[in-house]
Amino acid sequence: MPAMGREVLSRAPARPETGPVHFVHESLPQRVRFQTGDAAAAVTAEVERLGAARVMVIAGSAEGELADLVTSGLTPVLRHDEVVMHVPIEVAERARAAAVESRADAIVSVGGGSTTGLAKAVALTTGLPIVAVPTTYAGSEATAVWGLTEASRKTTGVDPVVLPRAVVYDATLLRSLPVELSVASGLNALAHCVDSLWAPQADPINAVLATEGARALRDGLPLVAGDPAGLPGIELALYGAHLAAKAFASAGSGLHHKICHVLGGRYDLPHAQTHATVLPYVLALNAPNAPEAATRLAGAFGSPTALAGLQELRSTLGAPRALRDVGLEEADIPAAVEDVLAIAPPSNPTPVTTENLTRLLQAAWAGEEPQ
Ligand code: NAD
């Protein structure tokens, strides 16, 4: 997602040697620590570095034990556990009021994208700095994007104040993630890589992050699926997920994210599973008109084509296959198409039409082989 006011000079991640070089790339300021098995020490150090003394801990009740572990070196003034996916505005307001009432001076969030999202909603109005400790591969911790849901409509925006000042990755915290969720969340991360390659602010630098992220996820996710508590696989997948999120934060939302945003916001579909299901259909639509992206992905997957590589990985992982299995009704497709068309990036490699988008969603709904 681009920073506000960002100048857009390039539309494709062309390598500098392929022609005149014109692009603007912005790197977000953030400390990142990979500290397997030692999140508590890392979090304590990052809170001290911020000079904070009154920490608000945000962690859903399901992640309560993980949060106890991670914050064992702190004496928080507040523990907030009301976390809801897509951050309903009333949930955000209660967390904001609790932060102000407790006079918190920093937030430590421990959880997946929903938890990080709530911390960002609090930071948006209070300006409090966040130390984020992710427990999924969603990647929200590395972006300045916030999201709030009001009356079933999800609104997103970009504000540097919500970017966590520090992120602590500890692979041991993801050992408890159920394997289906690891797979879906890992493919959500892979979607950041794929979509970044043709997103509106794609450039040669975020293309490198996306490509290396895809390679790490291709190698790491099968290890996680085979041994969900094994640290080498989780570490590799977390590394890939971080690169993926950095690429996405810089390149912005491509067609894939626009489709999933509409499906998640309007029909309340589960975030990670929706991304995991839709991705091959968007890749099949765009690859013929995005040869450099397709070549990069094929290389990252070690496969003759990008789509074959993605499908082989999805089959190894037992990935979710059809939108009808995650709650979409076939009758919802025409309205979803209309909503996506209204926000589809004009720079998408394959021009988006009612016809090709309808075909895409029908195939994804039924779980047909992407063409
Ligand atoms: P989530 O945070 O809702 O977590 C999914 C489920 O996994 C929850 O039930 C949670 O309790 C459980 N869980 C999390 N970590 C666990 C662990 N280690 N062990 C066991 N269970 C665990 O889902 P998500 O996919 O991580 O995040 C989705 C949300 O994040 C969406 O709202 C999405 O829009 C947002 N998101 C935002 C950005 C951004 O840049 N702003 C990027 C990606 C995702």
Coordinates of C-alpha atoms and ligand atoms in Angstrom, one line a residue:
M1 CA 0.0 0.0 0.0
P2 CA 1.5 3.3 -1.0
A3 CA 2.3 6.0 1.5
M4 CA 0.1 9.0 1.3
G5 CA 0.9 11.5 -1.4
R6 CA 3.3 9.0 -3.1
E7 CA 4.3 9.8 -6.6
V8 CA 3.6 7.0 -9.1
L9 CA 6.1 6.8 -11.9
S10 CA 6.1 3.1 -12.8
R11 CA 3.5 0.5 -13.6
A12 CA 5.6 -2.6 -13.9
P13 CA 8.5 -4.1 -12.0
A14 CA 10.8 -3.8 -15.0
R15 CA 14.5 -4.5 -14.2
P16 CA 16.7 -1.4 -14.6
E17 CA 18.5 -3.0 -17.6
T18 CA 15.3 -3.4 -19.6
G19 CA 14.8 0.3 -20.3
P20 CA 14.8 3.9 -18.9
V21 CA 14.6 3.8 -15.1
H22 CA 11.8 5.8 -13.6
F23 CA 10.4 4.8 -10.3
V24 CA 10.0 6.1 -6.7
H25 CA 10.3 3.6 -3.9
E26 CA 9.7 4.3 -0.3
S27 CA 10.9 2.0 2.5
L28 CA 8.9 2.1 5.8
P29 CA 10.8 2.8 9.0
Q30 CA 10.5 -0.2 11.3
R31 CA 12.7 -2.3 13.5
V32 CA 12.3 -6.0 12.8
R33 CA 13.6 -8.8 15.1
F34 CA 13.6 -12.5 14.4
Q35 CA 14.1 -14.1 17.8
T36 CA 12.9 -17.6 17.9
G37 CA 12.1 -18.8 21.4
D38 CA 12.8 -15.4 23.0
A39 CA 10.0 -13.1 22.2
A40 CA 9.7 -11.9 25.8
A41 CA 13.3 -10.6 25.9
A42 CA 12.9 -9.0 22.5
V43 CA 9.6 -7.3 23.5
T44 CA 11.0 -6.0 26.8
A45 CA 13.9 -4.5 24.9
E46 CA 11.7 -2.9 22.3
V47 CA 9.4 -1.4 24.9
E48 CA 12.4 0.0 26.8
R49 CA 13.7 1.4 23.6
L50 CA 10.5 3.3 23.1
G51 CA 10.8 4.7 26.7
A52 CA 7.4 3.4 27.5
A53 CA 6.2 2.7 31.1
R54 CA 2.5 2.1 30.7
V55 CA 1.9 -0.7 28.3
M56 CA -1.5 -1.8 26.9
V57 CA -1.4 -5.4 25.8
I58 CA -3.9 -6.4 23.1
A59 CA -4.4 -10.2 22.6
G60 CA -7.6 -12.1 22.0
S61 CA -8.5 -14.6 24.7
A62 CA -7.5 -17.5 22.4
E63 CA -4.0 -16.1 22.4
G64 CA -4.0 -15.4 26.1
E65 CA -1.3 -17.9 27.0
L66 CA 1.0 -16.7 24.2
A67 CA 0.5 -13.2 25.4
D68 CA 1.4 -14.1 29.0
L69 CA 4.6 -15.6 27.7
V70 CA 5.5 -12.7 25.5
T71 CA 4.8 -10.0 28.0
S72 CA 6.4 -11.8 31.0
G73 CA 9.1 -9.1 31.2
L74 CA 6.6 -6.3 31.4
T75 CA 4.1 -5.0 34.0
P76 CA 1.2 -3.9 31.7
V77 CA -1.3 -1.3 32.9
L78 CA -4.0 -2.9 30.8
R79 CA -4.8 -6.2 29.1
H80 CA -7.4 -5.9 26.4
D81 CA -8.8 -9.1 24.9
E82 CA -11.9 -8.1 22.8
V83 CA -10.5 -8.9 19.3
V84 CA -12.9 -9.4 16.3
M85 CA -11.9 -10.0 12.7
H86 CA -12.1 -6.9 10.4
V87 CA -12.2 -4.6 13.4
P88 CA -15.8 -3.5 13.9
I89 CA -15.9 0.2 14.7
E90 CA -17.6 -0.3 18.1
V91 CA -14.8 -2.8 19.1
A92 CA -12.2 -0.2 18.1
E93 CA -14.0 2.5 20.1
R94 CA -14.0 0.4 23.3
A95 CA -10.3 -0.4 22.9
R96 CA -9.5 3.3 22.2
A97 CA -11.5 4.4 25.3
A98 CA -9.7 1.8 27.5
A99 CA -6.3 3.0 26.2
V100 CA -7.1 6.6 27.1
E101 CA -8.6 5.7 30.5
S102 CA -5.5 3.7 31.5
R103 CA -3.1 6.4 30.2
A104 CA -1.2 3.8 28.2
D105 CA 1.9 5.0 26.5
A106 CA 2.5 2.1 24.2
I107 CA 0.8 -1.0 22.8
V108 CA 2.1 -4.5 22.6
S109 CA -0.1 -6.7 20.3
V110 CA 0.1 -10.4 20.3
G111 CA -1.9 -12.3 17.7
G112 CA -2.9 -12.5 14.0
G113 CA -4.0 -9.8 11.6
S114 CA -7.2 -9.1 13.6
T115 CA -5.2 -8.3 16.7
T116 CA -2.7 -6.2 14.9
G117 CA -5.6 -4.5 13.2
L118 CA -7.2 -3.5 16.5
A119 CA -3.8 -2.2 17.8
K120 CA -3.6 0.0 14.6
A121 CA -7.2 1.2 15.1
V122 CA -6.1 2.4 18.6
A123 CA -2.9 4.0 17.3
L124 CA -4.9 5.8 14.6
T125 CA -6.7 8.0 17.1
T126 CA -4.2 8.0 20.0
G127 CA -0.9 8.0 18.2
L128 CA 0.4 5.3 20.6
P129 CA 3.4 3.3 19.3
I130 CA 3.0 -0.4 18.6
V131 CA 5.3 -3.3 19.2
A132 CA 3.7 -6.1 17.2
V133 CA 4.2 -9.8 17.9
P134 CA 2.5 -11.8 15.0
T135 CA 1.1 -15.3 15.5
T136 CA 0.0 -15.9 11.9
Y137 CA 1.5 -15.2 8.5
A138 CA -1.0 -12.4 7.7
G139 CA 1.6 -9.6 7.5
S140 CA -0.4 -6.6 8.8
E141 CA 2.5 -5.8 11.2
A142 CA 4.7 -4.6 8.3
T143 CA 2.2 -2.3 6.7
A144 CA 0.8 1.2 7.4
V145 CA -2.7 0.1 6.3
W146 CA -5.6 0.2 8.8
G147 CA -9.0 -1.3 8.4
L148 CA -12.3 -0.7 10.1
T149 CA -15.8 -2.2 9.5
E150 CA -19.0 -0.1 10.0
A151 CA -22.4 -1.3 9.0
S152 CA -21.0 -4.3 7.1
R153 CA -18.7 -2.0 5.0
K154 CA -14.9 -2.3 5.4
T155 CA -13.0 0.9 5.0
T156 CA -9.2 0.9 4.7
G157 CA -6.7 3.7 4.8
V158 CA -3.0 4.3 5.0
D159 CA -1.4 6.3 7.8
P160 CA 2.2 6.2 9.0
V161 CA 1.1 6.5 12.6
V162 CA -0.4 2.9 12.6
L163 CA 2.8 1.3 11.3
P164 CA 4.2 -0.8 14.3
R165 CA 7.5 0.8 15.4
A166 CA 8.9 -2.7 16.0
V167 CA 8.0 -6.3 15.1
V168 CA 9.1 -9.3 17.0
Y169 CA 8.9 -12.6 15.1
D170 CA 9.2 -15.7 17.3
A171 CA 8.5 -19.0 15.4
T172 CA 7.6 -20.9 18.6
L173 CA 4.4 -18.7 18.8
L174 CA 3.0 -20.3 15.6
R175 CA 3.5 -23.9 16.7
S176 CA -0.1 -23.9 18.0
L177 CA -1.6 -22.6 14.7
P178 CA -3.9 -25.4 13.3
V179 CA -2.4 -26.8 10.1
E180 CA -5.4 -25.6 7.9
L181 CA -4.9 -22.1 9.2
S182 CA -1.2 -22.2 8.7
V183 CA -1.8 -23.2 5.1
A184 CA -4.5 -20.6 4.4
S185 CA -2.5 -17.9 6.2
G186 CA 0.7 -18.8 4.4
L187 CA -1.1 -18.6 1.1
N188 CA -2.4 -15.2 2.1
A189 CA 1.2 -14.2 2.5
L190 CA 2.0 -15.7 -0.9
A191 CA -0.8 -13.6 -2.4
H192 CA 1.0 -10.5 -1.2
C193 CA 4.0 -11.6 -3.3
V194 CA 2.0 -12.5 -6.4
D195 CA -0.3 -9.4 -6.4
S196 CA 2.7 -7.1 -5.6
L197 CA 4.2 -7.9 -9.0
W198 CA 1.4 -6.1 -10.9
A199 CA 0.0 -3.8 -8.2
P200 CA -0.2 -0.1 -9.0
Q201 CA 3.1 0.9 -7.4
A202 CA 5.1 -2.2 -8.4
D203 CA 8.7 -1.4 -8.9
P204 CA 12.0 -3.3 -9.2
I205 CA 12.7 -3.1 -5.5
N206 CA 9.4 -4.5 -4.2
A207 CA 9.6 -7.1 -7.0
V208 CA 12.8 -8.4 -5.4
L209 CA 11.1 -8.6 -2.0
A210 CA 8.1 -10.4 -3.6
T211 CA 10.2 -12.9 -5.5
E212 CA 12.3 -13.8 -2.5
G213 CA 9.2 -14.0 -0.3
A214 CA 7.6 -16.4 -2.8
R215 CA 10.7 -18.6 -2.8
A216 CA 10.8 -18.7 1.0
L217 CA 7.1 -19.5 1.3
R218 CA 7.3 -22.2 -1.4
D219 CA 10.1 -23.9 0.6
G220 CA 8.7 -23.2 4.1
L221 CA 5.0 -24.0 3.8
P222 CA 5.3 -27.6 2.8
L223 CA 7.6 -28.1 5.8
V224 CA 4.9 -26.5 8.0
A225 CA 2.2 -28.7 6.5
G226 CA 4.3 -31.8 7.1
D227 CA 5.3 -30.9 10.6
P228 CA 3.1 -28.0 12.0
A229 CA 5.2 -27.6 15.1
G230 CA 8.6 -27.8 13.3
L231 CA 10.6 -24.6 13.8
P232 CA 12.7 -24.7 10.5
G233 CA 9.5 -24.6 8.4
I234 CA 7.8 -21.9 10.5
E235 CA 10.9 -19.7 10.5
L236 CA 11.3 -19.9 6.8
A237 CA 7.6 -19.2 6.2
L238 CA 7.6 -16.3 8.7
Y239 CA 10.6 -14.8 6.9
G240 CA 8.8 -15.2 3.6
A241 CA 5.6 -13.7 5.1
H242 CA 7.6 -10.6 6.3
L243 CA 9.1 -10.0 2.8
A244 CA 5.7 -10.6 1.3
A245 CA 4.1 -7.9 3.6
K246 CA 6.9 -5.5 2.8
A247 CA 6.4 -6.0 -0.9
F248 CA 2.7 -5.4 -0.5
A249 CA 3.2 -2.4 1.8
S250 CA 5.2 -0.8 -1.0
A251 CA 3.5 -2.0 -4.2
G252 CA -0.1 -1.5 -3.0
S253 CA -3.3 -3.5 -3.6
G254 CA -3.6 -5.3 -7.0
L255 CA -6.6 -7.0 -8.4
H256 CA -6.4 -10.0 -6.1
H257 CA -6.6 -7.8 -3.0
K258 CA -9.4 -5.8 -4.4
I259 CA -11.4 -9.0 -5.1
C260 CA -10.7 -10.4 -1.6
H261 CA -11.5 -7.0 0.0
V262 CA -15.0 -7.0 -1.5
L263 CA -15.6 -10.7 -0.7
G264 CA -14.4 -10.3 2.9
G265 CA -16.1 -7.0 3.6
R266 CA -19.4 -7.6 1.9
Y267 CA -20.0 -11.3 2.6
D268 CA -17.9 -11.7 5.8
L269 CA -15.8 -14.5 4.2
P270 CA -12.8 -15.7 6.3
H271 CA -9.8 -13.6 5.2
A272 CA -6.9 -16.1 4.8
Q273 CA -9.1 -18.9 3.2
T274 CA -10.5 -16.4 0.7
H275 CA -7.1 -15.3 -0.4
A276 CA -5.9 -18.9 -0.6
T277 CA -8.8 -19.8 -2.8
V278 CA -8.9 -16.8 -5.2
L279 CA -5.1 -16.5 -5.9
P280 CA -4.7 -19.1 -8.8
Y281 CA -7.6 -17.6 -10.7
V282 CA -6.1 -14.1 -10.6
L283 CA -2.8 -15.5 -11.6
A284 CA -4.4 -17.4 -14.5
L285 CA -6.0 -14.1 -15.7
N286 CA -2.9 -12.0 -15.4
A287 CA 0.0 -14.2 -16.2
P288 CA -0.4 -14.1 -20.0
N289 CA -0.2 -10.3 -20.0
A290 CA 2.5 -10.1 -17.2
P291 CA 5.4 -12.1 -18.6
E292 CA 8.0 -10.7 -16.3
A293 CA 5.9 -11.4 -13.2
A294 CA 5.2 -14.9 -14.5
T295 CA 8.9 -15.6 -15.1
R296 CA 9.8 -14.4 -11.7
L297 CA 7.2 -16.6 -10.0
A298 CA 8.0 -19.7 -12.1
G299 CA 11.6 -19.2 -11.0
A300 CA 10.6 -18.8 -7.4
F301 CA 8.4 -21.9 -7.6
G302 CA 11.0 -23.9 -9.6
S303 CA 8.3 -24.8 -12.1
P304 CA 7.9 -24.4 -15.9
T305 CA 5.1 -21.9 -15.4
A306 CA 3.9 -19.7 -12.5
L307 CA 0.4 -21.3 -12.5
A308 CA 1.8 -24.8 -12.5
G309 CA 4.1 -24.0 -9.6
L310 CA 1.3 -22.4 -7.6
Q311 CA -1.1 -25.3 -8.2
E312 CA 1.5 -27.9 -7.3
L313 CA 2.2 -26.0 -4.1
R314 CA -1.5 -25.8 -3.3
S315 CA -2.0 -29.4 -4.0
T316 CA 1.0 -30.3 -1.7
L317 CA -0.5 -28.2 1.1
G318 CA -4.1 -29.3 0.7
A319 CA -5.2 -25.7 0.1
P320 CA -8.8 -24.6 0.2
R321 CA -10.3 -25.0 -3.3
A322 CA -13.7 -23.3 -3.7
L323 CA -15.4 -20.1 -2.5
R324 CA -18.6 -22.0 -2.0
D325 CA -16.9 -23.9 0.8
V326 CA -16.0 -20.7 2.7
G327 CA -19.5 -19.2 2.6
L328 CA -20.1 -17.4 -0.8
E329 CA -23.4 -18.0 -2.5
E330 CA -23.5 -18.3 -6.3
A331 CA -26.2 -15.7 -6.3
D332 CA -23.8 -13.2 -4.7
I333 CA -21.4 -13.2 -7.7
P334 CA -23.1 -10.5 -9.9
A335 CA -23.1 -7.9 -7.1
A336 CA -19.5 -8.8 -6.1
V337 CA -18.4 -8.3 -9.8
E338 CA -20.0 -4.9 -9.8
D339 CA -18.2 -3.9 -6.6
V340 CA -14.8 -5.2 -7.8
L341 CA -15.2 -3.5 -11.1
A342 CA -15.6 -0.2 -9.3
I343 CA -12.2 -0.5 -7.6
A344 CA -10.2 -2.7 -9.9
P345 CA -6.8 -1.1 -10.7
P346 CA -6.8 0.4 -14.2
S347 CA -3.1 -0.8 -14.5
N348 CA -4.0 -4.5 -14.1
P349 CA -2.1 -6.4 -16.8
T350 CA -5.3 -7.9 -18.2
P351 CA -8.1 -5.3 -18.5
V352 CA -10.9 -6.3 -16.2
T353 CA -14.4 -6.7 -17.6
T354 CA -17.8 -7.9 -16.4
E355 CA -17.3 -11.0 -18.4
N356 CA -13.8 -12.1 -17.4
L357 CA -14.5 -11.2 -13.7
T358 CA -17.7 -13.1 -13.7
R359 CA -16.0 -16.1 -15.2
L360 CA -13.2 -15.8 -12.6
L361 CA -15.5 -15.7 -9.7
Q362 CA -17.7 -18.5 -11.0
A363 CA -14.7 -20.7 -11.5
A364 CA -13.4 -19.8 -8.0
W365 CA -16.8 -20.4 -6.5
A366 CA -17.1 -23.9 -8.0
G367 CA -13.4 -24.7 -7.5
E368 CA -12.8 -25.4 -11.2
E369 CA -9.3 -25.7 -12.6
P370 CA -8.2 -22.1 -13.4
Q371 CA -7.7 -21.5 -17.1
Ligands
NAD1 P1 -7.0 -13.7 12.7 O1 -6.0 -12.7 13.3 O2 -8.4 -13.4 12.8 O3 -6.7 -15.2 13.3 C1 -7.4 -16.3 12.8 C2 -7.6 -17.3 13.9 O4 -6.4 -17.8 14.3 C3 -8.2 -16.7 15.2 O5 -9.2 -17.6 15.6 C4 -7.1 -16.7 16.1 O6 -7.5 -16.8 17.5 C5 -6.3 -17.8 15.7 N1 -4.8 -17.8 16.0 C6 -4.0 -16.8 15.7 N2 -2.7 -17.1 16.0 C7 -2.8 -18.3 16.5 C8 -1.8 -19.2 17.0 N3 -0.5 -18.9 17.0 N4 -2.2 -20.5 17.5 C9 -3.5 -20.8 17.4 N5 -4.5 -20.0 17.0 C10 -4.1 -18.8 16.5 O7 -6.7 -13.9 11.1 P2 -5.5 -13.4 10.2 O8 -5.7 -14.2 8.9 O9 -4.2 -13.5 10.9 O10 -5.8 -11.9 10.0 C11 -6.9 -11.5 9.2 C12 -7.2 -10.0 9.4 O11 -6.0 -9.3 9.2 C13 -8.2 -9.5 8.4 O12 -9.1 -8.6 9.1 C14 -7.4 -8.8 7.4 O13 -8.1 -7.7 6.7 C15 -6.3 -8.2 8.3 N6 -5.0 -8.0 7.5 C16 -4.6 -6.7 7.4 C17 -3.4 -6.4 6.7 C18 -3.0 -5.0 6.6 O14 -2.0 -4.7 6.0 N7 -3.7 -4.1 7.3 C19 -2.7 -7.4 6.1 C20 -3.1 -8.7 6.2 C21 -4.3 -9.0 6.9

